[in-house]
mmCIF file of C-alpha atoms in Angstrom:
data_model
loop_
_atom_site.group_PDB
_atom_site.id
_atom_site.type_symbol
_atom_site.label_atom_id
_atom_site.label_comp_id
_atom_site.label_asym_id
_atom_site.label_seq_id
_atom_site.Cartn_x
_atom_site.Cartn_y
_atom_site.Cartn_z
ATOM 1 C CA UNK A 1 15.542 -9.177 -14.601
ATOM 2 C CA UNK A 2 14.642 -10.020 -10.961
ATOM 3 C CA UNK A 3 13.003 -13.320 -10.223
ATOM 4 C CA UNK A 4 9.367 -12.698 -9.267
ATOM 5 C CA UNK A 5 7.604 -14.799 -6.499
ATOM 6 C CA UNK A 6 3.814 -14.016 -5.374
ATOM 7 C CA UNK A 7 3.534 -14.228 -1.630
ATOM 8 C CA UNK A 8 -0.365 -14.650 -0.894
ATOM 9 C CA UNK A 9 -1.961 -12.351 1.794
ATOM 10 C CA UNK A 10 -5.394 -11.919 2.969
ATOM 11 C CA UNK A 11 -8.093 -13.446 1.127
ATOM 12 C CA UNK A 12 -6.890 -12.305 -2.542
ATOM 13 C CA UNK A 13 -3.823 -10.202 -2.173
ATOM 14 C CA UNK A 14 -0.296 -10.780 -3.691
ATOM 15 C CA UNK A 15 2.614 -9.494 -2.215
ATOM 16 C CA UNK A 16 5.458 -9.407 -5.011
ATOM 17 C CA UNK A 17 8.794 -10.249 -3.864
ATOM 18 C CA UNK A 18 11.495 -9.047 -6.357
ATOM 19 C CA UNK A 19 15.157 -10.822 -5.836
ATOM 20 C CA UNK A 20 18.346 -10.542 -7.038
ATOM 21 C CA UNK A 21 19.877 -14.368 -7.540
ATOM 22 C CA UNK A 22 23.097 -12.946 -7.759
ATOM 23 C CA UNK A 23 23.445 -10.529 -4.766
ATOM 24 C CA UNK A 24 20.779 -12.459 -2.660
ATOM 25 C CA UNK A 25 18.800 -8.992 -2.067
ATOM 26 C CA UNK A 26 15.138 -9.113 -2.249
ATOM 27 C CA UNK A 27 12.252 -6.066 -2.638
ATOM 28 C CA UNK A 28 9.107 -6.390 -1.491
ATOM 29 C CA UNK A 29 5.800 -4.879 -3.171
ATOM 30 C CA UNK A 30 2.940 -3.653 -1.313
ATOM 31 C CA UNK A 31 3.222 -5.548 1.736
ATOM 32 C CA UNK A 32 0.183 -5.262 3.533
ATOM 33 C CA UNK A 33 0.837 -7.893 5.916
ATOM 34 C CA UNK A 34 4.618 -8.640 7.042
ATOM 35 C CA UNK A 35 4.308 -12.233 7.750
ATOM 36 C CA UNK A 36 4.224 -13.568 4.662
ATOM 37 C CA UNK A 37 7.407 -11.907 3.795
ATOM 38 C CA UNK A 38 9.073 -12.873 7.219
ATOM 39 C CA UNK A 39 8.084 -16.323 6.705
ATOM 40 C CA UNK A 40 9.666 -16.159 3.136
ATOM 41 C CA UNK A 41 12.973 -14.820 4.424
ATOM 42 C CA UNK A 42 13.138 -17.598 7.408
ATOM 43 C CA UNK A 43 12.585 -20.188 4.660
ATOM 44 C CA UNK A 44 15.707 -18.306 2.580
ATOM 45 C CA UNK A 45 18.073 -17.308 5.155
ATOM 46 C CA UNK A 46 20.812 -16.413 2.514
ATOM 47 C CA UNK A 47 18.559 -13.482 1.333
ATOM 48 C CA UNK A 48 18.228 -9.996 2.790
ATOM 49 C CA UNK A 49 15.255 -7.753 2.211
ATOM 50 C CA UNK A 50 16.714 -4.293 1.420
ATOM 51 C CA UNK A 51 13.717 -2.633 0.004
ATOM 52 C CA UNK A 52 9.924 -1.936 -0.264
ATOM 53 C CA UNK A 53 8.088 -0.435 -2.859
ATOM 54 C CA UNK A 54 4.760 1.010 -2.387
ATOM 55 C CA UNK A 55 1.994 1.856 -4.964
ATOM 56 C CA UNK A 56 -0.728 3.667 -2.846
ATOM 57 C CA UNK A 57 -1.728 4.194 0.807
ATOM 58 C CA UNK A 58 -4.410 1.628 1.442
ATOM 59 C CA UNK A 59 -3.911 -0.369 4.410
ATOM 60 C CA UNK A 60 -4.119 -3.765 2.816
ATOM 61 C CA UNK A 61 -0.738 -2.469 0.915
ATOM 62 C CA UNK A 62 0.909 -1.039 3.421
ATOM 63 C CA UNK A 63 0.283 -2.437 6.786
ATOM 64 C CA UNK A 64 3.371 -4.690 7.116
ATOM 65 C CA UNK A 65 5.794 -1.779 6.297
ATOM 66 C CA UNK A 66 7.027 -0.704 9.502
ATOM 67 C CA UNK A 67 7.157 -4.426 11.094
ATOM 68 C CA UNK A 68 9.387 -5.352 8.000
ATOM 69 C CA UNK A 69 11.286 -2.165 8.390
ATOM 70 C CA UNK A 70 12.116 -2.829 11.995
ATOM 71 C CA UNK A 71 13.106 -6.247 11.555
ATOM 72 C CA UNK A 72 15.232 -5.740 8.214
ATOM 73 C CA UNK A 73 16.373 -2.161 8.253
ATOM 74 C CA UNK A 74 15.121 -1.987 4.847
ATOM 75 C CA UNK A 75 14.486 1.295 2.820
ATOM 76 C CA UNK A 76 11.107 2.252 1.610
ATOM 77 C CA UNK A 77 10.001 3.812 -1.491
ATOM 78 C CA UNK A 78 6.567 4.946 -2.148
ATOM 79 C CA UNK A 79 4.010 7.963 -3.180
ATOM 80 C CA UNK A 80 4.255 11.161 -1.410
ATOM 81 C CA UNK A 81 1.332 10.859 1.192
ATOM 82 C CA UNK A 82 1.321 11.828 4.902
ATOM 83 C CA UNK A 83 -0.933 8.692 5.873
ATOM 84 C CA UNK A 84 2.125 6.325 4.927
ATOM 85 C CA UNK A 85 4.504 5.806 7.706
ATOM 86 C CA UNK A 86 8.051 4.843 7.007
ATOM 87 C CA UNK A 87 8.660 6.052 3.684
ATOM 88 C CA UNK A 88 12.565 7.277 3.189
ATOM 89 C CA UNK A 89 12.110 8.360 -0.370
ATOM 90 C CA UNK A 90 8.635 9.728 -1.818
ATOM 91 C CA UNK A 91 8.238 9.464 -5.351
ATOM 92 C CA UNK A 92 6.513 11.637 -8.004
ATOM 93 C CA UNK A 93 5.637 11.171 -11.768
ATOM 94 C CA UNK A 94 8.809 11.007 -13.617
ATOM 95 C CA UNK A 95 11.163 10.061 -10.647
ATOM 96 C CA UNK A 96 13.497 7.156 -11.433
ATOM 97 C CA UNK A 97 15.205 4.505 -8.919
ATOM 98 C CA UNK A 98 17.861 1.868 -8.991
ATOM 99 C CA UNK A 99 16.955 -1.571 -7.381
ATOM 100 C CA UNK A 100 18.068 -4.935 -7.748
ATOM 101 C CA UNK A 101 20.373 -3.765 -10.939
ATOM 102 C CA UNK A 102 17.099 -2.304 -12.855
ATOM 103 C CA UNK A 103 16.104 1.066 -13.613
ATOM 104 C CA UNK A 104 12.686 1.711 -12.352
ATOM 105 C CA UNK A 105 10.296 4.646 -13.989
ATOM 106 C CA UNK A 106 7.643 6.082 -11.755
ATOM 107 C CA UNK A 107 4.403 6.572 -13.337
ATOM 108 C CA UNK A 108 1.481 8.651 -11.550
ATOM 109 C CA UNK A 109 -1.580 6.895 -12.407
ATOM 110 C CA UNK A 110 -4.614 8.198 -10.233
ATOM 111 C CA UNK A 111 -7.947 7.065 -10.238
ATOM 112 C CA UNK A 112 -8.227 4.244 -7.503
ATOM 113 C CA UNK A 113 -6.390 6.597 -5.105
ATOM 114 C CA UNK A 114 -5.161 10.056 -6.067
ATOM 115 C CA UNK A 115 -1.576 9.143 -4.582
ATOM 116 C CA UNK A 116 -1.389 6.025 -6.995
ATOM 117 C CA UNK A 117 1.999 5.281 -8.553
ATOM 118 C CA UNK A 118 3.115 2.399 -10.888
ATOM 119 C CA UNK A 119 6.633 1.440 -11.320
ATOM 120 C CA UNK A 120 8.054 0.496 -14.960
ATOM 121 C CA UNK A 121 11.243 -1.198 -16.153
ATOM 122 C CA UNK A 122 12.069 -1.201 -19.367
ATOM 123 C CA UNK A 123 14.264 -3.949 -19.550
ATOM 124 C CA UNK A 124 15.508 -4.977 -23.078
ATOM 125 C CA UNK A 125 13.402 -7.862 -24.066
ATOM 126 C CA UNK A 126 11.613 -8.037 -20.738
ATOM 127 C CA UNK A 127 9.842 -4.932 -19.757
ATOM 128 C CA UNK A 128 7.605 -5.267 -16.536
ATOM 129 C CA UNK A 129 5.354 -3.039 -14.676
ATOM 130 C CA UNK A 130 3.976 -3.320 -11.180
ATOM 131 C CA UNK A 131 0.444 -1.530 -11.308
ATOM 132 C CA UNK A 132 -0.902 -1.977 -7.661
ATOM 133 C CA UNK A 133 -4.598 -1.502 -7.857
ATOM 134 C CA UNK A 134 -4.853 0.572 -11.275
ATOM 135 C CA UNK A 135 -4.580 -2.130 -13.912
ATOM 136 C CA UNK A 136 -5.976 -5.630 -13.016
ATOM 137 C CA UNK A 137 -5.697 -8.611 -15.459
ATOM 138 C CA UNK A 138 -8.853 -8.123 -17.186
ATOM 139 C CA UNK A 139 -10.148 -5.012 -15.107
ATOM 140 C CA UNK A 140 -9.001 -2.019 -13.100
ATOM 141 C CA UNK A 141 -9.433 -0.750 -9.655
ATOM 142 C CA UNK A 142 -12.494 1.063 -8.126
ATOM 143 C CA UNK A 143 -12.670 4.899 -8.335
ATOM 144 C CA UNK A 144 -12.018 5.379 -4.449
ATOM 145 C CA UNK A 145 -10.933 8.766 -4.824
ATOM 146 C CA UNK A 146 -10.311 9.746 -8.280
ATOM 147 C CA UNK A 147 -12.463 10.327 -11.056
ATOM 148 C CA UNK A 148 -13.270 8.457 -14.295
ATOM 149 C CA UNK A 149 -11.054 10.802 -16.362
ATOM 150 C CA UNK A 150 -8.380 10.476 -14.311
ATOM 151 C CA UNK A 151 -8.566 6.722 -13.989
ATOM 152 C CA UNK A 152 -9.089 6.686 -18.053
ATOM 153 C CA UNK A 153 -6.110 8.520 -18.721
ATOM 154 C CA UNK A 154 -4.001 6.451 -16.241
ATOM 155 C CA UNK A 155 -5.024 3.305 -17.960
ATOM 156 C CA UNK A 156 -4.518 4.808 -21.469
ATOM 157 C CA UNK A 157 -0.925 5.695 -20.224
ATOM 158 C CA UNK A 158 -0.152 2.019 -19.326
ATOM 159 C CA UNK A 159 -1.977 0.657 -22.501
ATOM 160 C CA UNK A 160 0.681 2.512 -24.638
ATOM 161 C CA UNK A 161 3.594 0.538 -23.077
ATOM 162 C CA UNK A 162 5.081 -1.784 -25.289
ATOM 163 C CA UNK A 163 2.766 -4.878 -25.787
ATOM 164 C CA UNK A 164 5.219 -7.314 -24.311
ATOM 165 C CA UNK A 165 5.475 -5.852 -21.012
ATOM 166 C CA UNK A 166 4.443 -8.148 -18.127
ATOM 167 C CA UNK A 167 2.211 -6.658 -15.613
ATOM 168 C CA UNK A 168 2.074 -7.537 -11.884
ATOM 169 C CA UNK A 169 -0.919 -6.322 -10.162
ATOM 170 C CA UNK A 170 -1.576 -7.214 -6.929
ATOM 171 C CA UNK A 171 -5.050 -8.967 -6.355
ATOM 172 C CA UNK A 172 -6.392 -12.465 -7.743
ATOM 173 C CA UNK A 173 -9.451 -10.788 -9.286
ATOM 174 C CA UNK A 174 -8.843 -12.427 -12.737
ATOM 175 C CA UNK A 175 -11.616 -14.754 -12.918
ATOM 176 C CA UNK A 176 -14.255 -12.315 -11.767
ATOM 177 C CA UNK A 177 -12.882 -9.621 -14.166
ATOM 178 C CA UNK A 178 -13.090 -11.709 -17.143
ATOM 179 C CA UNK A 179 -16.730 -12.743 -16.183
ATOM 180 C CA UNK A 180 -17.662 -9.126 -16.383
ATOM 181 C CA UNK A 181 -15.515 -8.757 -19.506
ATOM 182 C CA UNK A 182 -17.480 -11.921 -21.151
ATOM 183 C CA UNK A 183 -20.916 -10.118 -20.304
ATOM 184 C CA UNK A 184 -19.747 -6.756 -21.796
ATOM 185 C CA UNK A 185 -18.212 -8.530 -25.075
ATOM 186 C CA UNK A 186 -19.992 -12.012 -25.426
ATOM 187 C CA UNK A 187 -18.753 -12.327 -28.909
ATOM 188 C CA UNK A 188 -14.957 -11.681 -28.177
ATOM 189 C CA UNK A 189 -13.214 -15.223 -28.638
ATOM 190 C CA UNK A 190 -9.981 -13.785 -26.771
ATOM 191 C CA UNK A 191 -12.111 -13.180 -23.749
ATOM 192 C CA UNK A 192 -13.827 -16.390 -23.964
ATOM 193 C CA UNK A 193 -10.568 -18.525 -24.468
ATOM 194 C CA UNK A 194 -8.816 -16.566 -21.770
ATOM 195 C CA UNK A 195 -11.450 -17.138 -19.492
ATOM 196 C CA UNK A 196 -11.561 -20.583 -20.163
ATOM 197 C CA UNK A 197 -7.969 -20.804 -19.193
ATOM 198 C CA UNK A 198 -8.176 -18.676 -15.907
ATOM 199 C CA UNK A 199 -11.161 -20.849 -14.856
ATOM 200 C CA UNK A 200 -8.997 -24.010 -15.029
ATOM 201 C CA UNK A 201 -6.055 -22.331 -13.326
ATOM 202 C CA UNK A 202 -8.495 -21.331 -10.248
ATOM 203 C CA UNK A 203 -9.894 -24.816 -10.055
ATOM 204 C CA UNK A 204 -6.100 -25.982 -9.291
ATOM 205 C CA UNK A 205 -5.810 -22.968 -6.959
ATOM 206 C CA UNK A 206 -3.031 -21.511 -9.222
ATOM 207 C CA UNK A 207 -2.240 -17.775 -9.757
ATOM 208 C CA UNK A 208 -3.326 -16.198 -13.072
ATOM 209 C CA UNK A 209 -0.779 -13.677 -13.200
ATOM 210 C CA UNK A 210 1.321 -12.007 -14.730
ATOM 211 C CA UNK A 211 -0.549 -10.767 -17.690
ATOM 212 C CA UNK A 212 0.728 -8.625 -20.408
ATOM 213 C CA UNK A 213 -0.120 -5.467 -22.270
ATOM 214 C CA UNK A 214 -1.153 -6.886 -25.386
ATOM 215 C CA UNK A 215 -3.340 -9.668 -23.394
ATOM 216 C CA UNK A 216 -5.042 -6.872 -21.795
ATOM 217 C CA UNK A 217 -5.500 -4.860 -25.052
ATOM 218 C CA UNK A 218 -7.661 -7.855 -26.084
ATOM 219 C CA UNK A 219 -9.632 -8.911 -23.291
ATOM 220 C CA UNK A 220 -9.846 -5.941 -20.674
ATOM 221 C CA UNK A 221 -13.129 -3.837 -21.575
ATOM 222 C CA UNK A 222 -11.356 -0.717 -19.410
ATOM 223 C CA UNK A 223 -8.571 -0.704 -21.992
ATOM 224 C CA UNK A 224 -11.316 -1.062 -24.767
ATOM 225 C CA UNK A 225 -13.542 1.932 -24.370
ATOM 226 C CA UNK A 226 -13.173 2.790 -28.239
ATOM 227 C CA UNK A 227 -14.373 -0.403 -29.581
ATOM 228 C CA UNK A 228 -17.632 -0.414 -30.937
ATOM 229 C CA UNK A 229 -18.892 -3.729 -29.113
ATOM 230 C CA UNK A 230 -17.779 -2.139 -25.687
ATOM 231 C CA UNK A 231 -19.408 1.232 -26.703
ATOM 232 C CA UNK A 232 -22.510 -0.525 -27.454
ATOM 233 C CA UNK A 233 -22.797 -2.538 -24.388
ATOM 234 C CA UNK A 234 -21.925 0.561 -22.255
ATOM 235 C CA UNK A 235 -24.908 2.519 -24.098
ATOM 236 C CA UNK A 236 -27.417 -0.533 -23.441
ATOM 237 C CA UNK A 237 -26.392 -0.366 -19.900
ATOM 238 C CA UNK A 238 -26.565 3.265 -19.026
ATOM 239 C CA UNK A 239 -29.888 3.577 -21.241
ATOM 240 C CA UNK A 240 -28.184 6.508 -22.945
ATOM 241 C CA UNK A 241 -25.454 6.983 -25.777
ATOM 242 C CA UNK A 242 -22.146 7.160 -24.286
ATOM 243 C CA UNK A 243 -19.282 8.638 -26.374
ATOM 244 C CA UNK A 244 -15.986 6.714 -27.057
ATOM 245 C CA UNK A 245 -13.371 7.122 -24.155
ATOM 246 C CA UNK A 246 -14.097 8.567 -21.032
ATOM 247 C CA UNK A 247 -18.005 8.044 -20.920
ATOM 248 C CA UNK A 248 -17.852 4.576 -22.073
ATOM 249 C CA UNK A 249 -15.131 3.900 -19.269
ATOM 250 C CA UNK A 250 -17.287 5.606 -16.574
ATOM 251 C CA UNK A 251 -20.506 3.649 -17.791
ATOM 252 C CA UNK A 252 -18.853 0.038 -17.665
ATOM 253 C CA UNK A 253 -16.955 1.055 -14.347
ATOM 254 C CA UNK A 254 -20.126 1.829 -13.010
ATOM 255 C CA UNK A 255 -21.905 -1.365 -14.015
ATOM 256 C CA UNK A 256 -18.711 -3.511 -12.856
ATOM 257 C CA UNK A 257 -19.467 -1.901 -9.482
ATOM 258 C CA UNK A 258 -22.959 -3.588 -9.036
ATOM 259 C CA UNK A 259 -22.099 -6.695 -11.384
#
């Protein structure tokens, strides 16, 4: 399994740097800004950036690609989208690739954007997921291009990965997400305890990631749209009965947008 380092970018982005400590190769995930990656490489001159993985086309995830590619000659993998410059290998659902000694599976997860993909590694005993802006710790991405149906299906697909899968998303939104989750399920002790831990981490300026599939299924309202407390909260907020699944998801996503 590669070593993961979170490089901070902009206000709340993380650029995940994956590296193989034997080969001294590194891969950057969603580098919206080249500077944090170049700075890290400058402090670790033995490492070579050999690849970039992109999850979707938003500028805060792709803005540093051409600079890094020009500086290092690395290859770029990402979703097929004409708005993303610099991609060498366009990926679609079901594709696989080998990087840093890992076999990655490409999963189409539309909703936040129509081109969004995630990368899953089924490493024995240590599976992990690069979820981009689809599944966050305690939340999910806004519906900028896709529908509630698409996002709900994408999240359910990720929720069916093994419980011990580590989730590496790309924003430090956990505290705000869990405050919303607490409003949806005020009696959920798992959310209460997790929020207390996260608030302490953030007071110290520490990262709240990675998460896990098991933890998200217990505390993330967007993965709990079939649970009676979430359905009841969605119904109260929407002012009408919401059915389990997509209707409940759509209601709480709209609620989160104005929370």
